[in-house]
């Protein structure tokens, strides 16, 4: 029996998979990190989610892909962009959300969502890694601090320093100069996170600040990044239990719409399409994370 | 000649404009006059027995040109300067500049300095279009331009020859507009890339040869039945002096957009208006210069009676477009200054649009693809919701 739908978010550095049953309950979620655009990562993430759910691939009724590598996933019946899917996932988790700030490994996006859960406006950094996970990664290397330690360390900053360059390479030079001046690592890392925050404020300004705002993507797991962004925006951010899976959840919800809405899935007849699209905007109930299933799978 | 063969002929000229002009010069022995976009009346150069060629941004990385012009100039001016520095324009007999924006002036200075042996003619076109003296001043400028051409060829330009050139150029615009009409109505599938090739080649090819090819293309298109297409109808706006990169146009259509209309200079803007075929040719050209700004408003000109944002809203309605994609060349000041008014008008009217900033160095479209796809997903949902509500 095919009783499940799957959403796969093939990002630039990690792949996330979410499996829902046909009532919209999340039965598994798995994040796999295997480096840039890795087919192996996709496999690990999907297999991890299937194992967690205790089902086989044959039981997946429909799959929707998203993310940087969305067109490379063979099993997907449909694909949508990560902007559309993150908005959908975030609104499912927080129906009151009107703004989604998604900072991933390679790019960052700010998405305004309407009351119907549809994207109304968005802005995206599309040229360089400024203000993304890659920016943090490069500067963690420059400061010689493991990536996962840089957030806690930045929270211990005592001096308010500034990094003005948004280009990761130039910012690295600034970081090195600050360290050479004798500034402490925590303060330098504080400046790195403040730089991410000011970049995010710039993106938010392009769309217009709305509240409540949700933060998704891998960088939302970094407490310092969240705190600096909250300070810069002057607003509290809503944080999902696992912010990384919002896009995969959104994709899975689209897959669910397509199997639960009459007429959907009969490949793109105009009328069916229309009905389906309306349903996507508002018909599906927000998905609740089941208590017994860990949101993060074995491969992180 | 098959449709594919016809498009290939257009594409060769559009993609290698200088090579094709050089070949024309060799086989026909005519002078080649390079001009800057966007307001040069090619009819006068044609009547003087020359091949008018509108200079184009090329695909080459900008290298030596960087020594002559700042990186914060638009891609078109930087590319033109680079081509001049590399000697690409040495075969031209003359270059005619208009002063439609400050950046072009910077490029003109460099080109003049780099080509000391080439006749470089500068003409200053009035930018205020609705004053009582606008028509007279535009005529004066074109007279001045005509005199410059006459000085080069060594004899006056015949009035009847000018009328003949005007008729030939009008015919070219009419044929291209017919293709636009067919595409808008859904009677011909002409991709955004193909349309650009058609218009761009017209800017650099001999008009009679271009008309001949267009006639063949129309005959072939009329023989084939248009296939109905699925996708979101997209209106393209923006890009003045340079043609949008083919990769960007293809990407928009790969994402599920169908470009149905545009106001691009390498599009409608170039072919929008015909010149009067009777009376004094200079009067007719001056009138054409003022009228075309009302047909497709240009942000480099000032006209009380033209407003670009409302023109765009109406044009979108006419072409039944679902959304508009604005292609803005990085550092294009006239466009940057005007865009906020377009944004405000579109937001007020609830018409979806997406701004894409392009640049000469833009070669990776992946991030852009995500934005375009998302935009089309949004447009699709909105238009579906509207259709159902209706
Ligand atoms: S109008 Fe824009 S594209 Fe044309 S030369 Fe000026 S700045 Fe460049």
XYZ file of C-alpha atoms and ligand atoms in Angstrom:
698
model
C 0.000 0.000 0.000
C 1.218 3.473 -0.829
C 0.352 5.440 2.266
C 3.077 8.025 2.459
C 4.420 11.102 0.704
C 7.979 12.365 0.662
C 9.655 15.753 0.427
C 13.353 15.933 -0.441
C 15.331 19.158 -0.107
C 18.568 18.711 -2.024
C 20.545 21.686 -0.732
C 24.046 22.848 -1.560
C 25.638 21.205 1.495
C 22.990 18.926 3.051
C 20.024 16.878 1.895
C 16.893 16.767 4.012
C 14.053 14.268 3.650
C 10.649 14.362 5.336
C 8.030 11.609 5.131
C 4.379 12.267 5.984
C 1.493 9.855 6.224
C -1.647 10.691 4.276
C -3.100 12.542 7.272
C -0.173 14.944 7.221
C 1.556 13.502 10.278
C 5.338 13.509 10.061
C 6.659 9.999 10.418
C 10.329 10.630 9.662
C 12.852 13.339 8.943
C 16.488 12.924 8.088
C 19.308 15.369 7.411
C 22.409 14.080 5.620
C 25.548 16.045 5.072
C 27.799 14.718 2.356
C 29.307 17.857 0.860
C 28.361 19.870 -2.172
C 25.535 18.572 -4.378
C 26.172 14.972 -3.481
C 24.018 12.188 -4.890
C 25.303 10.041 -2.064
C 23.908 12.551 0.440
C 20.494 12.309 -1.219
C 20.584 8.543 -0.967
C 21.656 8.591 2.674
C 18.994 11.130 3.581
C 16.168 9.265 1.807
C 17.286 5.871 3.114
C 17.596 7.323 6.630
C 14.075 8.711 6.518
C 12.639 5.478 5.080
C 14.403 3.472 7.808
C 13.081 5.789 10.489
C 9.568 5.480 9.175
C 10.060 1.715 8.857
C 8.775 1.665 5.301
C 10.147 0.930 1.846
C 10.351 3.258 -1.117
C 7.454 1.387 -2.757
C 5.149 2.781 -0.100
C 5.782 6.369 -1.194
C 2.783 7.541 -3.183
C 4.227 10.827 -4.337
C 7.507 12.681 -3.900
C 8.286 16.357 -4.390
C 11.811 17.709 -4.551
C 13.190 21.144 -3.786
C 16.536 22.840 -3.209
C 19.538 23.577 -5.365
C 19.616 20.082 -6.854
C 15.832 19.660 -7.151
C 15.929 18.707 -10.812
C 18.454 15.952 -10.192
C 16.199 13.744 -8.075
C 14.782 10.973 -10.255
C 12.076 9.749 -7.909
C 10.449 13.168 -7.596
C 7.108 13.521 -9.377
C 7.298 17.289 -9.188
C 9.699 19.965 -8.030
C 9.278 23.427 -6.559
C 11.881 25.954 -5.545
C 13.213 26.109 -2.030
C 11.595 29.533 -1.607
C 8.124 28.134 -2.242
C 8.805 25.073 -0.082
C 10.426 26.861 2.857
C 7.484 29.250 2.969
C 5.064 26.344 2.918
C 6.973 24.403 5.584
C 7.426 27.402 7.862
C 3.757 28.373 7.657
C 2.766 24.777 8.377
C 4.875 24.897 11.534
C 3.807 28.426 12.501
C 0.517 29.318 10.817
C 0.731 32.875 12.144
C 4.090 33.511 10.385
C 4.205 36.367 7.883
C 7.928 36.413 7.162
C 10.376 33.578 6.667
C 14.109 34.150 6.957
C 15.910 31.148 5.548
C 19.687 31.071 5.758
C 21.231 28.007 4.245
C 24.692 26.883 3.246
C 24.872 28.696 -0.066
C 22.200 31.351 -0.080
C 19.842 33.286 2.099
C 16.266 34.269 1.408
C 13.632 36.426 2.986
C 10.098 35.465 2.061
C 6.910 37.362 2.818
C 3.918 35.048 3.131
C 0.263 35.995 2.993
C -2.439 34.833 5.360
C -3.174 32.066 2.847
C 0.326 30.687 3.219
C 1.369 31.729 -0.295
C 4.596 33.537 -1.102
C 3.805 37.175 -1.773
C 7.312 38.590 -2.104
C 10.846 37.370 -1.726
C 14.442 38.506 -1.872
C 17.458 36.309 -2.248
C 21.205 36.818 -2.256
C 22.084 35.285 -5.563
C 25.584 36.411 -6.341
C 27.871 35.631 -3.436
C 28.022 33.774 -0.164
C 27.776 36.897 2.012
C 25.403 36.292 4.884
C 25.153 32.528 4.400
C 26.452 29.381 6.066
C 29.427 29.415 3.686
C 30.420 32.849 4.998
C 30.392 31.518 8.568
C 32.328 28.429 7.532
C 35.055 30.452 5.819
C 35.456 32.752 8.817
C 35.422 29.901 11.328
C 38.412 28.596 9.412
C 40.126 31.984 9.555
C 39.640 32.177 13.330
C 40.564 28.486 13.630
C 37.499 27.555 15.624
C 35.345 24.487 14.817
C 32.132 25.582 13.110
C 29.857 24.306 15.864
C 31.822 26.208 18.516
C 31.803 29.570 16.797
C 28.239 30.460 17.854
C 28.707 29.852 21.594
C 32.060 31.645 21.446
C 30.542 34.672 19.683
C 28.005 35.009 22.501
C 30.922 35.663 24.863
C 32.100 38.717 22.855
C 33.127 41.634 25.048
C 34.105 44.195 22.400
C 31.810 45.515 19.694
C 33.872 45.171 16.520
C 32.842 45.621 12.900
C 33.525 43.647 9.769
C 32.542 45.820 6.870
C 33.368 43.565 3.931
C 30.599 41.317 2.760
C 32.823 39.303 0.465
C 33.962 36.245 2.428
C 37.504 36.540 1.090
C 37.883 40.207 2.042
C 36.116 39.589 5.359
C 38.709 36.915 6.059
C 41.443 39.527 5.607
C 39.607 41.814 8.048
C 39.277 38.989 10.561
C 42.994 38.263 10.327
C 43.826 41.963 10.848
C 41.565 42.133 13.905
C 43.250 39.057 15.385
C 46.665 40.561 14.568
C 45.608 43.701 16.464
C 45.151 41.469 19.478
C 41.335 41.359 19.522
C 39.901 38.289 21.241
C 38.427 35.440 19.222
C 34.962 35.826 20.834
C 34.805 39.513 19.931
C 35.968 38.842 16.378
C 33.347 36.112 16.059
C 30.762 38.504 17.469
C 31.622 40.840 14.595
C 31.289 37.955 12.112
C 27.763 37.215 13.347
C 26.885 40.901 13.377
C 27.934 41.004 9.706
C 25.538 38.147 8.903
C 22.817 40.005 10.793
C 23.319 43.258 8.905
C 23.205 41.398 5.602
C 19.943 39.791 6.695
C 18.489 43.181 7.661
C 19.318 44.356 4.143
C 17.412 41.433 2.620
C 14.472 41.983 4.983
C 14.370 45.642 3.952
C 13.925 44.591 0.318
C 10.782 42.669 1.204
C 9.538 44.763 4.135
C 9.562 43.697 7.766
C 6.526 41.712 8.851
C 5.842 39.846 12.060
C 5.820 37.203 13.289
C 8.988 36.096 11.541
C 10.261 32.523 11.427
C 13.873 31.586 10.866
C 14.660 28.374 8.981
C 17.767 26.804 7.434
C 20.942 25.446 8.978
C 22.155 28.824 10.294
C 19.042 29.041 12.518
C 20.682 26.326 14.637
C 23.448 28.772 15.514
C 22.261 30.610 18.657
C 24.586 33.558 18.127
C 23.337 34.087 14.569
C 19.725 34.072 15.796
C 20.499 36.449 18.643
C 22.413 38.936 16.469
C 19.671 38.890 13.829
C 16.981 39.400 16.474
C 18.918 42.358 17.876
C 19.434 43.865 14.432
C 15.774 43.453 13.487
C 14.460 44.423 16.911
C 12.124 41.427 16.775
C 11.941 37.933 18.237
C 12.208 35.091 15.750
C 10.129 31.920 15.866
C 12.343 28.847 15.607
C 11.155 25.405 14.480
C 12.495 22.424 16.457
C 14.646 21.544 13.462
C 14.903 24.574 11.217
C 16.803 22.636 8.545
C 13.874 20.489 7.498
C 11.340 23.257 6.769
C 11.950 23.063 3.002
C 11.610 19.258 2.884
C 8.468 19.532 4.999
C 7.033 22.100 2.579
C 7.857 19.794 -0.341
C 6.183 16.846 1.432
C 3.099 18.985 2.065
C 2.887 19.851 -1.627
C 3.128 16.132 -2.402
C 0.312 15.544 0.062
C -1.877 18.230 -1.558
C -1.338 16.604 -4.885
C -2.608 13.246 -3.695
C -5.401 14.430 -1.435
C -6.954 17.043 -3.731
C -9.358 15.577 -6.283
C -8.073 16.024 -9.812
C -4.508 16.735 -8.772
C -1.766 14.484 -10.044
C -3.512 13.686 -13.351
C -0.781 15.498 -14.915
C -1.438 19.115 -15.217
C -4.828 19.447 -16.821
C -5.514 23.130 -16.485
C -8.570 22.816 -14.314
C -7.043 20.232 -12.028
C -4.011 22.419 -11.760
C -6.075 25.388 -10.650
C -7.952 23.450 -8.017
C -4.732 21.986 -6.787
C -3.038 25.332 -6.540
C -5.776 26.832 -4.448
C -5.697 23.813 -2.196
C -1.965 24.226 -1.796
C -2.504 27.676 -0.467
C -4.881 26.878 2.321
C -6.384 23.415 2.512
C -3.710 21.437 4.281
C -3.636 21.539 8.057
C -0.363 22.480 9.700
C 1.759 19.415 10.247
C 2.627 18.564 13.813
C 5.845 16.859 14.662
C 5.056 13.485 16.226
C 6.639 13.228 19.660
C 8.019 9.749 19.171
C 9.979 10.573 16.005
C 13.234 12.500 16.298
C 13.275 15.341 13.798
C 16.890 14.852 12.914
C 17.988 11.607 11.380
C 21.167 9.648 11.863
C 23.413 11.501 9.413
C 23.984 15.106 10.410
C 15.172 27.732 -47.037
C 13.911 26.020 -43.900
C 12.883 27.956 -40.811
C 16.006 26.692 -39.040
C 18.246 27.844 -41.868
C 16.609 31.285 -41.837
C 17.076 31.642 -38.083
C 20.706 30.522 -38.436
C 21.335 33.279 -40.970
C 19.872 35.858 -38.577
C 21.805 34.379 -35.673
C 25.151 34.594 -37.468
C 24.700 38.331 -37.946
C 23.338 38.903 -34.440
C 26.102 36.973 -32.720
C 28.997 38.198 -34.888
C 27.866 41.688 -35.866
C 31.308 43.104 -36.607
C 32.374 40.069 -38.619
C 29.209 40.184 -40.658
C 29.580 43.936 -41.290
C 33.203 43.431 -42.310
C 32.171 40.715 -44.763
C 29.464 43.010 -46.167
C 31.983 45.798 -46.600
C 34.325 43.494 -48.476
C 31.732 42.095 -50.839
C 29.755 45.285 -51.436
C 32.443 47.921 -51.059
C 30.209 50.118 -48.910
C 31.323 52.204 -45.963
C 30.315 50.958 -42.540
C 29.026 53.474 -39.994
C 28.918 52.279 -36.407
C 26.439 54.010 -34.154
C 25.538 53.935 -30.516
C 22.046 52.872 -29.587
C 19.268 54.059 -29.010
C 18.126 57.022 -31.104
C 20.304 56.982 -34.201
C 18.343 57.342 -37.448
C 20.048 54.622 -39.482
C 18.016 55.815 -42.481
C 20.383 58.763 -43.021
C 23.521 56.600 -43.076
C 21.771 54.161 -45.412
C 20.733 56.987 -47.743
C 24.392 58.039 -47.764
C 25.211 54.609 -49.238
C 26.661 53.235 -45.991
C 25.832 50.178 -43.907
C 24.654 51.457 -40.517
C 25.581 49.074 -37.697
C 24.468 49.600 -34.113
C 27.420 48.733 -31.892
C 26.722 45.843 -29.552
C 27.995 44.611 -26.210
C 29.952 41.428 -26.958
C 30.478 38.290 -24.872
C 34.209 38.719 -24.309
C 35.571 39.307 -20.810
C 36.497 42.977 -20.350
C 40.272 43.214 -20.051
C 42.263 46.125 -21.502
C 39.154 48.308 -21.388
C 39.460 48.318 -17.622
C 42.401 50.639 -17.980
C 40.180 53.235 -19.636
C 36.862 53.104 -17.834
C 35.681 52.488 -14.288
C 34.081 49.184 -13.322
C 30.952 51.025 -12.188
C 29.980 51.839 -15.766
C 27.267 49.677 -17.312
C 28.304 46.533 -19.163
C 27.471 48.035 -22.555
C 29.782 51.037 -22.200
C 32.557 48.939 -20.684
C 32.284 46.403 -23.482
C 32.281 49.069 -26.209
C 35.367 50.686 -24.687
C 37.054 47.294 -24.455
C 36.280 46.539 -28.102
C 37.651 49.930 -29.128
C 40.842 49.302 -27.117
C 41.264 45.900 -28.757
C 41.026 47.381 -32.247
C 37.704 45.715 -33.095
C 36.333 48.970 -34.535
C 39.302 49.780 -36.727
C 37.455 48.731 -39.889
C 34.611 51.192 -39.295
C 34.562 54.274 -41.521
C 32.767 56.386 -38.958
C 31.196 56.193 -35.548
C 28.184 58.290 -34.619
C 27.406 58.942 -30.982
C 24.318 60.307 -29.380
C 24.339 61.453 -25.777
C 21.438 59.507 -24.383
C 23.103 59.058 -21.003
C 26.139 60.144 -19.043
C 27.829 56.765 -19.300
C 27.703 56.822 -23.077
C 29.535 60.147 -22.962
C 32.345 58.499 -21.011
C 32.567 55.698 -23.558
C 32.501 58.191 -26.431
C 35.541 60.007 -25.077
C 37.551 56.799 -24.869
C 36.503 55.592 -28.314
C 37.474 58.946 -29.818
C 40.855 58.801 -28.127
C 41.461 55.218 -29.188
C 40.473 55.705 -32.827
C 42.273 58.879 -33.886
C 41.980 58.005 -37.582
C 38.280 57.233 -37.555
C 35.666 59.890 -38.218
C 33.823 60.198 -34.913
C 30.726 62.335 -34.991
C 28.977 63.446 -31.855
C 25.377 64.577 -31.991
C 23.492 66.028 -29.079
C 19.831 65.090 -29.067
C 17.363 67.132 -27.096
C 16.143 65.054 -24.167
C 13.175 67.184 -23.257
C 10.570 65.961 -25.696
C 7.431 68.047 -25.166
C 8.707 71.613 -25.270
C 7.618 73.924 -28.094
C 11.182 73.849 -29.417
C 11.757 70.063 -29.118
C 10.869 69.257 -32.730
C 13.027 72.046 -34.149
C 15.996 71.099 -32.015
C 15.728 67.434 -32.974
C 15.637 68.448 -36.658
C 18.732 70.616 -36.196
C 20.601 67.672 -34.705
C 19.637 65.379 -37.559
C 20.634 68.052 -40.061
C 23.979 68.251 -38.338
C 24.301 64.491 -38.522
C 23.372 64.495 -42.211
C 26.023 67.141 -42.887
C 28.613 65.004 -41.112
C 27.714 62.049 -43.312
C 27.807 64.232 -46.435
C 31.251 65.454 -45.492
C 32.395 61.839 -45.261
C 30.954 60.727 -48.621
C 31.898 63.977 -50.336
C 28.493 64.808 -51.808
C 24.978 65.691 -50.631
C 22.591 62.939 -49.637
C 19.849 62.768 -52.198
C 16.343 63.463 -50.853
C 14.789 60.677 -52.902
C 17.440 58.247 -51.600
C 16.458 59.248 -48.056
C 12.792 58.586 -48.836
C 13.730 55.193 -50.252
C 15.739 54.367 -47.124
C 12.838 55.456 -44.931
C 10.502 53.156 -46.871
C 12.944 50.269 -46.550
C 13.386 50.780 -42.794
C 9.625 51.147 -42.289
C 9.086 47.888 -44.125
C 11.599 46.222 -41.828
C 9.859 47.503 -38.711
C 6.478 46.456 -40.079
C 7.648 42.914 -40.812
C 9.114 42.582 -37.331
C 5.970 44.005 -35.744
C 3.956 41.454 -37.688
C 5.989 38.711 -36.051
C 5.309 40.298 -32.675
C 1.573 40.362 -33.469
C 1.618 36.694 -34.463
C 3.425 35.742 -31.279
C 1.182 37.856 -29.039
C -1.919 36.274 -30.551
C -0.462 32.791 -30.127
C -0.394 32.215 -33.906
C 3.340 31.654 -34.021
C 5.757 30.193 -31.547
C 8.726 32.525 -31.516
C 10.944 32.108 -28.501
C 12.459 35.057 -26.661
C 15.841 34.081 -28.053
C 14.545 33.928 -31.612
C 12.839 37.307 -31.290
C 16.009 38.859 -29.989
C 17.999 37.404 -32.857
C 15.488 38.802 -35.346
C 15.660 42.330 -33.950
C 19.358 42.356 -33.161
C 20.282 41.171 -36.639
C 18.178 43.995 -38.045
C 20.429 46.434 -36.170
C 23.542 45.170 -37.902
C 22.505 43.736 -41.261
C 21.705 45.431 -44.528
C 17.998 46.217 -44.313
C 17.080 44.919 -47.767
C 18.775 41.591 -47.051
C 17.082 41.492 -43.661
C 13.674 42.222 -45.193
C 14.195 39.457 -47.702
C 14.936 36.937 -44.931
C 12.002 38.183 -42.848
C 9.681 37.690 -45.822
C 10.855 34.094 -46.166
C 10.448 33.507 -42.445
C 6.897 34.852 -42.437
C 6.006 32.663 -45.414
C 7.341 29.588 -43.589
C 5.603 30.516 -40.342
C 2.302 30.993 -42.147
C 2.640 27.464 -43.580
C 3.024 25.905 -40.132
C 0.258 25.581 -37.611
C 0.976 27.091 -34.225
C 1.032 24.575 -31.416
C -0.760 25.643 -28.272
C 1.634 26.264 -25.432
C 1.335 25.849 -21.716
C 3.052 28.160 -19.342
C 2.843 31.536 -17.731
C 2.692 34.456 -20.147
C 5.592 36.751 -19.364
C 6.222 40.349 -20.415
C 9.896 41.370 -20.501
C 10.834 44.941 -19.726
C 14.074 46.858 -19.457
C 17.500 46.425 -21.031
C 18.216 49.398 -23.230
C 21.551 49.462 -24.969
C 22.492 45.831 -24.632
C 20.617 42.719 -25.575
C 19.765 40.461 -22.640
C 21.959 37.377 -22.531
C 20.470 34.496 -24.472
C 21.094 32.258 -21.435
C 18.775 34.429 -19.338
C 16.039 34.366 -21.990
C 16.316 30.606 -22.414
C 16.293 30.105 -18.660
C 13.056 32.094 -18.283
C 11.384 29.874 -20.857
C 12.877 26.677 -19.446
C 11.361 27.624 -16.080
C 7.901 27.593 -17.645
C 7.521 31.198 -18.783
C 6.406 32.064 -22.290
C 7.661 35.466 -23.306
C 4.765 37.046 -25.195
C 5.850 40.660 -25.446
C 8.508 43.156 -24.400
C 9.631 46.750 -24.396
C 13.322 45.936 -24.806
C 15.491 48.012 -27.086
C 16.441 44.720 -28.745
C 12.721 44.251 -29.212
C 9.666 46.479 -29.422
C 11.472 49.690 -28.524
C 13.591 49.471 -31.675
C 10.725 48.766 -34.071
C 7.802 50.587 -32.477
C 7.507 53.620 -34.741
C 7.615 54.281 -38.466
C 8.844 57.431 -40.167
C 6.560 59.527 -42.406
C 7.283 58.591 -46.000
C 6.261 61.958 -47.440
C 7.461 65.529 -46.988
C 10.831 66.679 -45.766
C 12.789 63.634 -44.543
C 14.482 65.568 -41.735
C 11.109 66.817 -40.466
C 9.844 63.242 -40.626
C 12.833 61.863 -38.713
C 12.551 64.551 -36.015
C 8.871 63.731 -35.644
C 9.725 60.031 -35.463
C 12.231 60.725 -32.693
C 9.577 62.430 -30.553
C 6.774 60.014 -31.410
C 8.616 56.824 -30.610
C 9.074 58.023 -27.064
C 5.302 58.119 -26.745
C 4.915 54.703 -28.359
C 7.401 53.072 -25.949
C 8.513 55.571 -23.276
C 12.240 55.788 -22.672
C 13.599 56.745 -19.247
C 16.518 58.588 -20.837
C 14.039 61.129 -22.289
C 11.742 63.554 -20.485
C 8.204 63.890 -21.737
C 5.192 65.251 -19.849
C 2.934 63.056 -21.947
C 4.767 59.769 -21.533
C 4.711 57.605 -18.495
C 6.458 54.338 -18.621
C 4.750 52.567 -15.721
C 1.262 53.073 -17.132
C 2.495 52.144 -20.573
C 3.763 48.867 -19.107
C 0.540 48.133 -17.251
C -1.445 48.705 -20.456
C 1.005 46.706 -22.560
C 0.726 43.791 -20.170
C -3.026 43.883 -20.420
C -2.862 44.021 -24.229
C -0.580 41.026 -24.366
C -2.545 39.166 -21.658
C 0.665 38.666 -19.697
C 0.450 37.034 -16.276
C 3.582 38.675 -14.919
C 6.441 40.951 -15.864
C 10.157 40.321 -15.538
C 12.256 43.475 -15.419
C 15.780 43.027 -16.717
C 17.944 45.822 -15.396
C 21.545 46.175 -16.498
C 23.753 46.785 -13.497
C 24.686 50.481 -13.159
C 22.192 51.580 -15.817
C 21.321 54.869 -14.158
C 18.290 55.870 -16.238
C 16.689 52.535 -15.457
C 17.674 52.573 -11.781
C 16.210 56.053 -11.329
C 12.926 55.132 -12.970
C 12.378 51.656 -11.568
C 10.901 52.728 -8.173
C 7.967 54.295 -10.045
C 7.329 51.054 -11.914
C 7.570 49.063 -8.706
C 5.117 51.322 -6.931
C 2.598 51.297 -9.784
C 2.766 47.524 -10.161
C 2.420 46.927 -6.445
C -0.525 49.298 -6.263
C -2.251 47.470 -9.104
C -1.295 44.045 -7.678
C 0.480 43.016 -10.886
C 3.328 40.591 -10.154
C 6.784 41.499 -11.340
C 10.309 40.320 -10.683
C 13.413 42.475 -10.928
C 16.557 40.814 -12.237
C 19.781 42.767 -12.274
C 22.058 41.585 -15.043
C 25.682 42.301 -15.760
C 28.280 41.713 -18.414
C 30.058 39.214 -16.184
C 26.898 37.230 -15.385
C 27.496 33.664 -16.468
C 25.953 31.481 -13.793
C 22.204 31.443 -13.861
C 21.478 28.977 -11.040
C 20.534 31.543 -8.387
C 18.545 33.456 -10.987
C 16.774 30.277 -12.006
C 15.519 29.763 -8.447
C 14.166 33.303 -8.376
C 12.519 33.040 -11.783
C 10.997 29.649 -10.981
C 9.660 30.926 -7.661
C 8.244 33.984 -9.379
C 6.489 31.819 -11.954
C 5.172 29.534 -9.199
C 3.753 32.617 -7.426
C 2.277 33.993 -10.647
C 0.718 30.631 -11.430
C -0.927 30.405 -8.036
C -2.165 33.976 -8.215
C -3.602 33.697 -11.695
C -5.228 30.362 -10.829
C -6.804 31.957 -7.765
C -8.035 34.883 -9.888
C -9.483 32.594 -12.567
C -11.323 30.523 -9.984
C -12.628 33.613 -8.186
C -13.929 34.906 -11.524
S 21.186 53.900 -20.915
Fe 21.861 52.360 -19.427
S 22.649 50.695 -20.682
Fe 22.553 52.499 -21.990
S 24.586 53.393 -21.884
Fe 23.297 54.407 -20.357
S 23.687 53.264 -18.484
Fe 24.386 51.979 -20.177
